[in-house]
Coordinates of C-alpha atoms in Angstrom, one line a residue:
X726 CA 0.0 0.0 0.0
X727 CA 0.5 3.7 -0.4
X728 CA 1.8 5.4 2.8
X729 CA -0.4 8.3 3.6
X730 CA 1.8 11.0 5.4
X731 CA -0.8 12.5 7.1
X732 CA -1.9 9.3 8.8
X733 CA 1.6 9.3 10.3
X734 CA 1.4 13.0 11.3
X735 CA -1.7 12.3 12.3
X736 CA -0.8 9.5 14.6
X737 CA 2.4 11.2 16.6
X738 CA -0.1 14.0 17.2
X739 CA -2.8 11.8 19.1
X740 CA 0.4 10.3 21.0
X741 CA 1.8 13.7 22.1
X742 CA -1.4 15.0 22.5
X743 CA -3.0 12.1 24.5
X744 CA -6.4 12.4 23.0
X745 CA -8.1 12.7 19.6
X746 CA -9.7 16.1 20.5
X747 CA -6.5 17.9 21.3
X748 CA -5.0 16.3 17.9
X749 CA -7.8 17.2 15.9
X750 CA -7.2 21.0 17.8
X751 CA -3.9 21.1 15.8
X752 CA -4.8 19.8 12.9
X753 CA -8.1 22.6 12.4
X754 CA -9.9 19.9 12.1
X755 CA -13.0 18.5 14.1
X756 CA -13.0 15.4 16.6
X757 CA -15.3 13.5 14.3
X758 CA -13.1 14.0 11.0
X759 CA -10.2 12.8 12.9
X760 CA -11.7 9.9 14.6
X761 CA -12.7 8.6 10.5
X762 CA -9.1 9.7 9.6
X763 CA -8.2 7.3 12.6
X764 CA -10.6 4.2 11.1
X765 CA -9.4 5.0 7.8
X766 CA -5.8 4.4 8.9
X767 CA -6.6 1.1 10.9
X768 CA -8.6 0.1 7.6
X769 CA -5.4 1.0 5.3
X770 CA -2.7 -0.6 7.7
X771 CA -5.4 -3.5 8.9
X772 CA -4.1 -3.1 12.1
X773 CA -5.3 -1.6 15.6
X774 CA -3.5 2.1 16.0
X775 CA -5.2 3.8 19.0
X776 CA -7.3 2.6 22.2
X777 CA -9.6 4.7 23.1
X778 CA -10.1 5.1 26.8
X779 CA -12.0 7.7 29.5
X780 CA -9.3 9.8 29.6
X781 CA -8.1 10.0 26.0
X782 CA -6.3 8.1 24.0
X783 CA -2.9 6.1 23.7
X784 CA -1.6 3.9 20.8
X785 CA -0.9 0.4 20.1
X786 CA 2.9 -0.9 19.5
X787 CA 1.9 -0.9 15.6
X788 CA 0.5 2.9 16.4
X789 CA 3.5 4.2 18.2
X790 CA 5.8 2.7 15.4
X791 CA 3.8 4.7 12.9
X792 CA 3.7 7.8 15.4
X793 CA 7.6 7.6 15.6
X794 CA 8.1 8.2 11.3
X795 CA 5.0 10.8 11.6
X796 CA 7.4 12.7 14.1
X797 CA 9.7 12.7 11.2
X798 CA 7.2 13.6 8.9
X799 CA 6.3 16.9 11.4
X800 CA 9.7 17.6 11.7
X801 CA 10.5 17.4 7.9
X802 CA 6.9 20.2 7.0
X803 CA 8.4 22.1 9.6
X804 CA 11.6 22.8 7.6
X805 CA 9.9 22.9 4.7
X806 CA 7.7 25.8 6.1
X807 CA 10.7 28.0 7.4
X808 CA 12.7 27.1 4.3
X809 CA 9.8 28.3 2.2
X810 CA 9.5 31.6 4.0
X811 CA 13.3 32.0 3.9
X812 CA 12.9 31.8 -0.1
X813 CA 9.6 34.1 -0.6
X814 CA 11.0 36.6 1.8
X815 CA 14.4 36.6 -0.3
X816 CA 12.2 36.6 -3.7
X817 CA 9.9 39.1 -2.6
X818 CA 13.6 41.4 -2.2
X819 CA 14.5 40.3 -5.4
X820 CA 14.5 41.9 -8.8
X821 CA 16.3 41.1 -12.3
X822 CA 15.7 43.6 -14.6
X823 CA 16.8 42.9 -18.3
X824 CA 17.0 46.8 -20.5
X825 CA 18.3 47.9 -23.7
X826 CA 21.0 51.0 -23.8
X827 CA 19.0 53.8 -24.0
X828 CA 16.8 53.1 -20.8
X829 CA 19.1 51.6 -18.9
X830 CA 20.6 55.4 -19.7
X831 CA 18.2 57.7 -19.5
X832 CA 15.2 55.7 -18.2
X833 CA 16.3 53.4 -15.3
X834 CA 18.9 54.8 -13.1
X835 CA 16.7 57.5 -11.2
X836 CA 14.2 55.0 -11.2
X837 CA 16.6 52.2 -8.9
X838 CA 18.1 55.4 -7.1
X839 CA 14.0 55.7 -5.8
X840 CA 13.6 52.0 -5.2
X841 CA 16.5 51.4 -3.3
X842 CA 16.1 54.7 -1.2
X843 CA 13.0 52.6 -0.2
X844 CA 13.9 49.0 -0.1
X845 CA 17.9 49.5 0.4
X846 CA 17.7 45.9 1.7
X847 CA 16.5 44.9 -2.4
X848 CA 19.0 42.1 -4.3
X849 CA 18.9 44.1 -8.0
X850 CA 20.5 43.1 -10.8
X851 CA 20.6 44.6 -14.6
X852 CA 21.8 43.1 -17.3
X853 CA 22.1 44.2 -20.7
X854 CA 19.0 42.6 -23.1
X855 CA 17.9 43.3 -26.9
X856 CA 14.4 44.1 -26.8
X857 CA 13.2 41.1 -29.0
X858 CA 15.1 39.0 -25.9
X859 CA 13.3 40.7 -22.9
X860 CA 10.1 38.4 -23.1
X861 CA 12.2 35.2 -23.8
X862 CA 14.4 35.4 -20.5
X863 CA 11.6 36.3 -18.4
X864 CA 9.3 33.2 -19.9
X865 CA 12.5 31.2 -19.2
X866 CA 12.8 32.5 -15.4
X867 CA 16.1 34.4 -15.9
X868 CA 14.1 37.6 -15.9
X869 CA 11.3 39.3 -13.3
X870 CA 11.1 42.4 -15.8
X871 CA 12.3 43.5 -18.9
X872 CA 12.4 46.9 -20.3
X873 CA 11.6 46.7 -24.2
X874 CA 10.7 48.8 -27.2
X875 CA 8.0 48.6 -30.2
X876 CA 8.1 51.0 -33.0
X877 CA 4.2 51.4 -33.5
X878 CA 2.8 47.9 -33.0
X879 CA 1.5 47.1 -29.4
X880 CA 4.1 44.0 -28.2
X881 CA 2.5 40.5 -28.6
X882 CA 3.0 38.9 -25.4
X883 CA 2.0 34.7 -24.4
X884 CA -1.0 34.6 -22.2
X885 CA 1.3 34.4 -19.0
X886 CA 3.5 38.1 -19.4
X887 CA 1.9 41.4 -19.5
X888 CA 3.3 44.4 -20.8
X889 CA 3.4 47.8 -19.0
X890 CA 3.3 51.0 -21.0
X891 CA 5.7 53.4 -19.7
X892 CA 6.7 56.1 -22.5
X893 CA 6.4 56.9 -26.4
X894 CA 9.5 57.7 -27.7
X895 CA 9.4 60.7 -30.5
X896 CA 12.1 60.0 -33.4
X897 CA 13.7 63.4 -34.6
X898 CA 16.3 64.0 -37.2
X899 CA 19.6 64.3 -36.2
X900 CA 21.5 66.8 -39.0
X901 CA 25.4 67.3 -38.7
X902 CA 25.2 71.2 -37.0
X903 CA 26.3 73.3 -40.3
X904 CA 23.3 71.9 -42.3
X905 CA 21.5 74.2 -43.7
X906 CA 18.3 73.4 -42.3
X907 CA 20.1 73.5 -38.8
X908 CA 21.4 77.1 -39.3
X909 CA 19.1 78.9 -41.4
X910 CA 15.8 78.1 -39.0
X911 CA 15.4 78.7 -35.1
X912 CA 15.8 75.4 -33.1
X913 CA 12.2 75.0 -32.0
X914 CA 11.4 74.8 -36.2
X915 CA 9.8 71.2 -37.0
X916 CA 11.0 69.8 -40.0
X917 CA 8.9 67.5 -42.2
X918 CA 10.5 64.4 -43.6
X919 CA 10.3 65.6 -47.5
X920 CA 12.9 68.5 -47.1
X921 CA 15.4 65.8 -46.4
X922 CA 14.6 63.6 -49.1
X923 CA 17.8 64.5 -51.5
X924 CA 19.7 64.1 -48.1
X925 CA 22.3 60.7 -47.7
X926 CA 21.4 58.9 -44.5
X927 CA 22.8 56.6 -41.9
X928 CA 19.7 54.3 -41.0
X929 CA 19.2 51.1 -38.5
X930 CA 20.2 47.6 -41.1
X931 CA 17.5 46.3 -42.9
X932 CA 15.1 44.1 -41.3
X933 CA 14.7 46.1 -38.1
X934 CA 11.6 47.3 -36.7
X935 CA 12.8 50.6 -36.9
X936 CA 14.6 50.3 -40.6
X937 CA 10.9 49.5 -41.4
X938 CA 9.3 52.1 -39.4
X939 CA 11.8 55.0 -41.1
X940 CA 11.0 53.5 -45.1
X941 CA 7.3 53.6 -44.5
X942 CA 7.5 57.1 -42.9
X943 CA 9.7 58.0 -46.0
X944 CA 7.7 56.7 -48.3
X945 CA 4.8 58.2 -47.0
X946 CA 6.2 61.4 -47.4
X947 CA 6.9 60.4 -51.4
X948 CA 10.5 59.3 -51.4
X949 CA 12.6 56.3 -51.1
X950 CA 15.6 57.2 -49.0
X951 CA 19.6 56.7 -49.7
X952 CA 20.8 54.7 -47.3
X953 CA 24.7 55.2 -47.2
X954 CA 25.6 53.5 -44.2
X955 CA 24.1 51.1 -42.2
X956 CA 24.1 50.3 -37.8
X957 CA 22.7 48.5 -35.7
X958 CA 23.6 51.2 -33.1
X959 CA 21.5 54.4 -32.8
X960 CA 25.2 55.9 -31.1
X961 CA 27.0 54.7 -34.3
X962 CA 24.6 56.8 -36.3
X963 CA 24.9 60.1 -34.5
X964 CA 28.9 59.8 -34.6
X965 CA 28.3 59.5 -38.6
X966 CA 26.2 61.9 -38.4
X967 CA 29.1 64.5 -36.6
X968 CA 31.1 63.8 -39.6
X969 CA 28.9 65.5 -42.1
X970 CA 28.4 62.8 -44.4
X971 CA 24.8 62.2 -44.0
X972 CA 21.7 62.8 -41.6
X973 CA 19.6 60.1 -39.6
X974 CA 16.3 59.7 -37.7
X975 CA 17.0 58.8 -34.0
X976 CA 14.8 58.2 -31.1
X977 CA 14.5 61.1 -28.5
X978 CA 15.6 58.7 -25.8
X979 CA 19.1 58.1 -27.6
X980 CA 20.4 61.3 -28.2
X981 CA 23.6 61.2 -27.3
X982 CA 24.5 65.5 -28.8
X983 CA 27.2 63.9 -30.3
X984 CA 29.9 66.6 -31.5
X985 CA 29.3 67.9 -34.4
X986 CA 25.3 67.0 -34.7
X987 CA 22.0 69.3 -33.8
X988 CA 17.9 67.5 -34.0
X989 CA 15.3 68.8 -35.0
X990 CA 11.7 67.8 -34.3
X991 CA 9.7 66.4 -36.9
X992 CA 6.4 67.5 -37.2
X993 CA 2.9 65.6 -37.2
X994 CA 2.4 62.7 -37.9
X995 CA 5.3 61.7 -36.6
X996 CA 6.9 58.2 -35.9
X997 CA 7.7 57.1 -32.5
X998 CA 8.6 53.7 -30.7
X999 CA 6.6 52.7 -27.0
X1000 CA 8.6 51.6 -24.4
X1001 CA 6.8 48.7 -22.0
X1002 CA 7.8 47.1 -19.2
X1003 CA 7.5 43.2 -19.8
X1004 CA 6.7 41.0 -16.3
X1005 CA 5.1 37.7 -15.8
X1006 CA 1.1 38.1 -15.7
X1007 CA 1.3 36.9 -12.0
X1008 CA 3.9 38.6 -10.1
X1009 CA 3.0 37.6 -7.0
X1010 CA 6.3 36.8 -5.8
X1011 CA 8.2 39.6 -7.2
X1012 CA 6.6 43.0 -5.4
X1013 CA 9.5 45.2 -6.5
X1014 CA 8.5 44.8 -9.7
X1015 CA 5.3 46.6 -9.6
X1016 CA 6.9 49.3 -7.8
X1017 CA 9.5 50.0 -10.3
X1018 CA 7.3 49.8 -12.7
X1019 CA 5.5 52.8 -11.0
X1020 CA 8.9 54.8 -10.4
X1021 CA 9.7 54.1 -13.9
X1022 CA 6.9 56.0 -15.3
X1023 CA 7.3 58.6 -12.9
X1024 CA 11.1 58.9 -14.7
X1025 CA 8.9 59.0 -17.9
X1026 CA 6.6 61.7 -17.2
X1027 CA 9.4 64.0 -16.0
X1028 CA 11.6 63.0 -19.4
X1029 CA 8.4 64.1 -21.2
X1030 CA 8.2 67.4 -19.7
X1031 CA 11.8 67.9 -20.4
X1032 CA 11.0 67.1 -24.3
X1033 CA 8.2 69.2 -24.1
X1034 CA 9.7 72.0 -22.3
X1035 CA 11.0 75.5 -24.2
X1036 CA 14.2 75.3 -24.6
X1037 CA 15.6 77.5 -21.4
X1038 CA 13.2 75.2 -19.6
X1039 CA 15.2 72.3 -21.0
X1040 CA 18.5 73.8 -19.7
X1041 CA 17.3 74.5 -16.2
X1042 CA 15.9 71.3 -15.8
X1043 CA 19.3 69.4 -16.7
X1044 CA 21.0 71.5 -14.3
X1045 CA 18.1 71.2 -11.0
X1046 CA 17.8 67.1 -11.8
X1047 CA 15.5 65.6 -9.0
X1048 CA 14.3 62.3 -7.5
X1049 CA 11.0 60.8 -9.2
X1050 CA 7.9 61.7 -6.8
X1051 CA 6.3 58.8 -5.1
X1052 CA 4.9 56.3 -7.4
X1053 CA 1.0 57.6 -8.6
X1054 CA -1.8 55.5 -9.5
X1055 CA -2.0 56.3 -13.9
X1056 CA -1.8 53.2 -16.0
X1057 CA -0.9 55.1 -19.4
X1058 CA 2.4 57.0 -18.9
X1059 CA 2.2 60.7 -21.3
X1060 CA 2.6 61.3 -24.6
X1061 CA 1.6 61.8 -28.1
X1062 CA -1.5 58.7 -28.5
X1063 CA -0.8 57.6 -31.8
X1064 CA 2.5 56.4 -33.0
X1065 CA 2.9 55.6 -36.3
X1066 CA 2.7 51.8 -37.8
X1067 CA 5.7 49.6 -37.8
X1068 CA 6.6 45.8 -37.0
X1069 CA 8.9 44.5 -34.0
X1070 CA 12.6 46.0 -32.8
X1071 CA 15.8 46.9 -32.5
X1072 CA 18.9 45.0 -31.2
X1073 CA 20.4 48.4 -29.7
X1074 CA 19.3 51.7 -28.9

């Protein structure tokens, strides 16, 4: 036959206990149930286990030779129980976060510098993910969030991750800073895609989500653009960029004011790419996570009102930096509502 742990447990109970009523006490349970768990196990073993008597009751030699393993058996839940606090209380501390370069930039570290002023007791780690990785690791456990970017399309996510919006990410031209469309117009002057169709650009390699985004935005606007030079790196674009030989569209988020370079806005419609927070639907174990989440769009809303500030606003603000306010209770972070269409993402940004 099977044996039944609780009927062990069950059994060094009634013999430390000295009666079926105080054992059924500790187990929650009432003295009838335990007086049929008691049958059942005399049934199952086909044995006498426990004489009853006026005042309570005592076991058999086959009883106490059960009762003596079901110690064992108590002994061995009650590990288990303190082990398996020990582990939630260390997950509920813990949080691996998986970003791509420009959030874990620009995005990210005022974000931590809140959460640990909170939790300074927190186990963080950040390692450095492509965003068509971040749902991947997290599916695979190496991962409790994942910072990740779409350029138009909302992210399609399994059934058991969710995806938290945090920011829309404008892309603006990045000209080298004697262009003539950087010199002969004030700063705050949109441009619109068409004046820079004769230009040579350096643009994101072909079969990016953002290589797509910037062809259907070009040809939208009734051109097909030269591509010169090709990067995976938004960085490596803006250094090209500083050496006159072409212009490119970058995100907001990845401006590095390389030397040599200026951006402009560009004006309406204009493409951007969303930037979500990935997490496992349930994240039960993994608190932080929420809270981050909520810090990081606090970040977001403060880098929006940067972007949207004039431009001696702009400079103020870079010099007065503060700590993200508390975390609020907005599901949708700020920004423009519609981006424009494109497929999946880019390896580095």
């Amino acid at each position: 036959m099977l044996v039944d742990p609780g009927q062990l447990r069950l059994l060094a109970l009634i013999e430390r206990h000295g009666s079926l009523t105080a054992a059924a006490h500790a187990l929650q349970l009432t003295p009838a149930a335990v007086t049929q768990q008691v049958a059942k196990a005399e049934r199952d073993w086909q044995v006498p286990l426990v004489i009853r008597g006026p005042r309570g009751a005592t076991l058999t030699a086959a009883g106490a030779l059960l009762a003596s393993h079901g110690r064992t058996v108590e002994e061995a839940s009650d590990r288990a129980e303190a082990e398996l606090a020990a582990l939630l209380g260390h997950l509920s501390l813990r949080l691996r976060i998986g970003t791509f370069q420009a959030a874990a930039l620009h995005l990210l570290p005022p974000a931590l510098t809140a959460l640990r002023h909170r939790h300074p007791d927190a186990d963080v780690s950040v390692i450095d993910v492509v965003s068509g990785r971040g749902a991947d690791e997290i599916s695979a456990g190496r991962l409790d969030l994942a910072i990740v970017a779409s350029w138009g399309t909302p992210l399609a996510l399994p059934p058991h991750l969710r995806a938290h919006s945090l920011l829309l990410d404008p892309m603006v031209v990045v000209l080298p800073d004697d262009h003539p469309l950087a010199t002969g117009q004030p700063a705050d002057t949109e441009l619109h895609l068409e004046q820079l169709r004769d230009e040579s650009w350096v643009s994101i390699l072909a079969g990016h989500a953002a290589r797509e985004q910037f062809n259907d935005a070009a040809r939208e606007a009734g051109f097909t653009p030269t591509a010169r030079f090709e990067t995976e790196s938004y960085d490596v674009a803006q250094a090209l960029v500083g050496t006159g030989i072409a212009v490119a569209l970058v995100s907001r988020l990845a401006l590095t004011h390389a030397p040599g370079t200026t951006h402009r806005e560009l004006a309406h419609p204009r493409p951007y790419r969303r930037l979500y927070a990935v997490t496992k639907a349930d994240a039960g174990l993994t608190p932080l996570a929420d809270m981050l989440i909520d810090l990081l769009r606090d970040v977001a809303r403060d880098i929006t009102a940067t972007w949207e500030a004039p431009p001696h606003e702009n400079q103020r603000s870079s010099t007065h930096r503060t700590e993200p306010e508390a975390p609020g209770s907005e599901s949708t972070p700020p920004g423009p509502e519609r981006p424009a269409p494109a497929p999946a993402d880019l390896p580095q940004a």
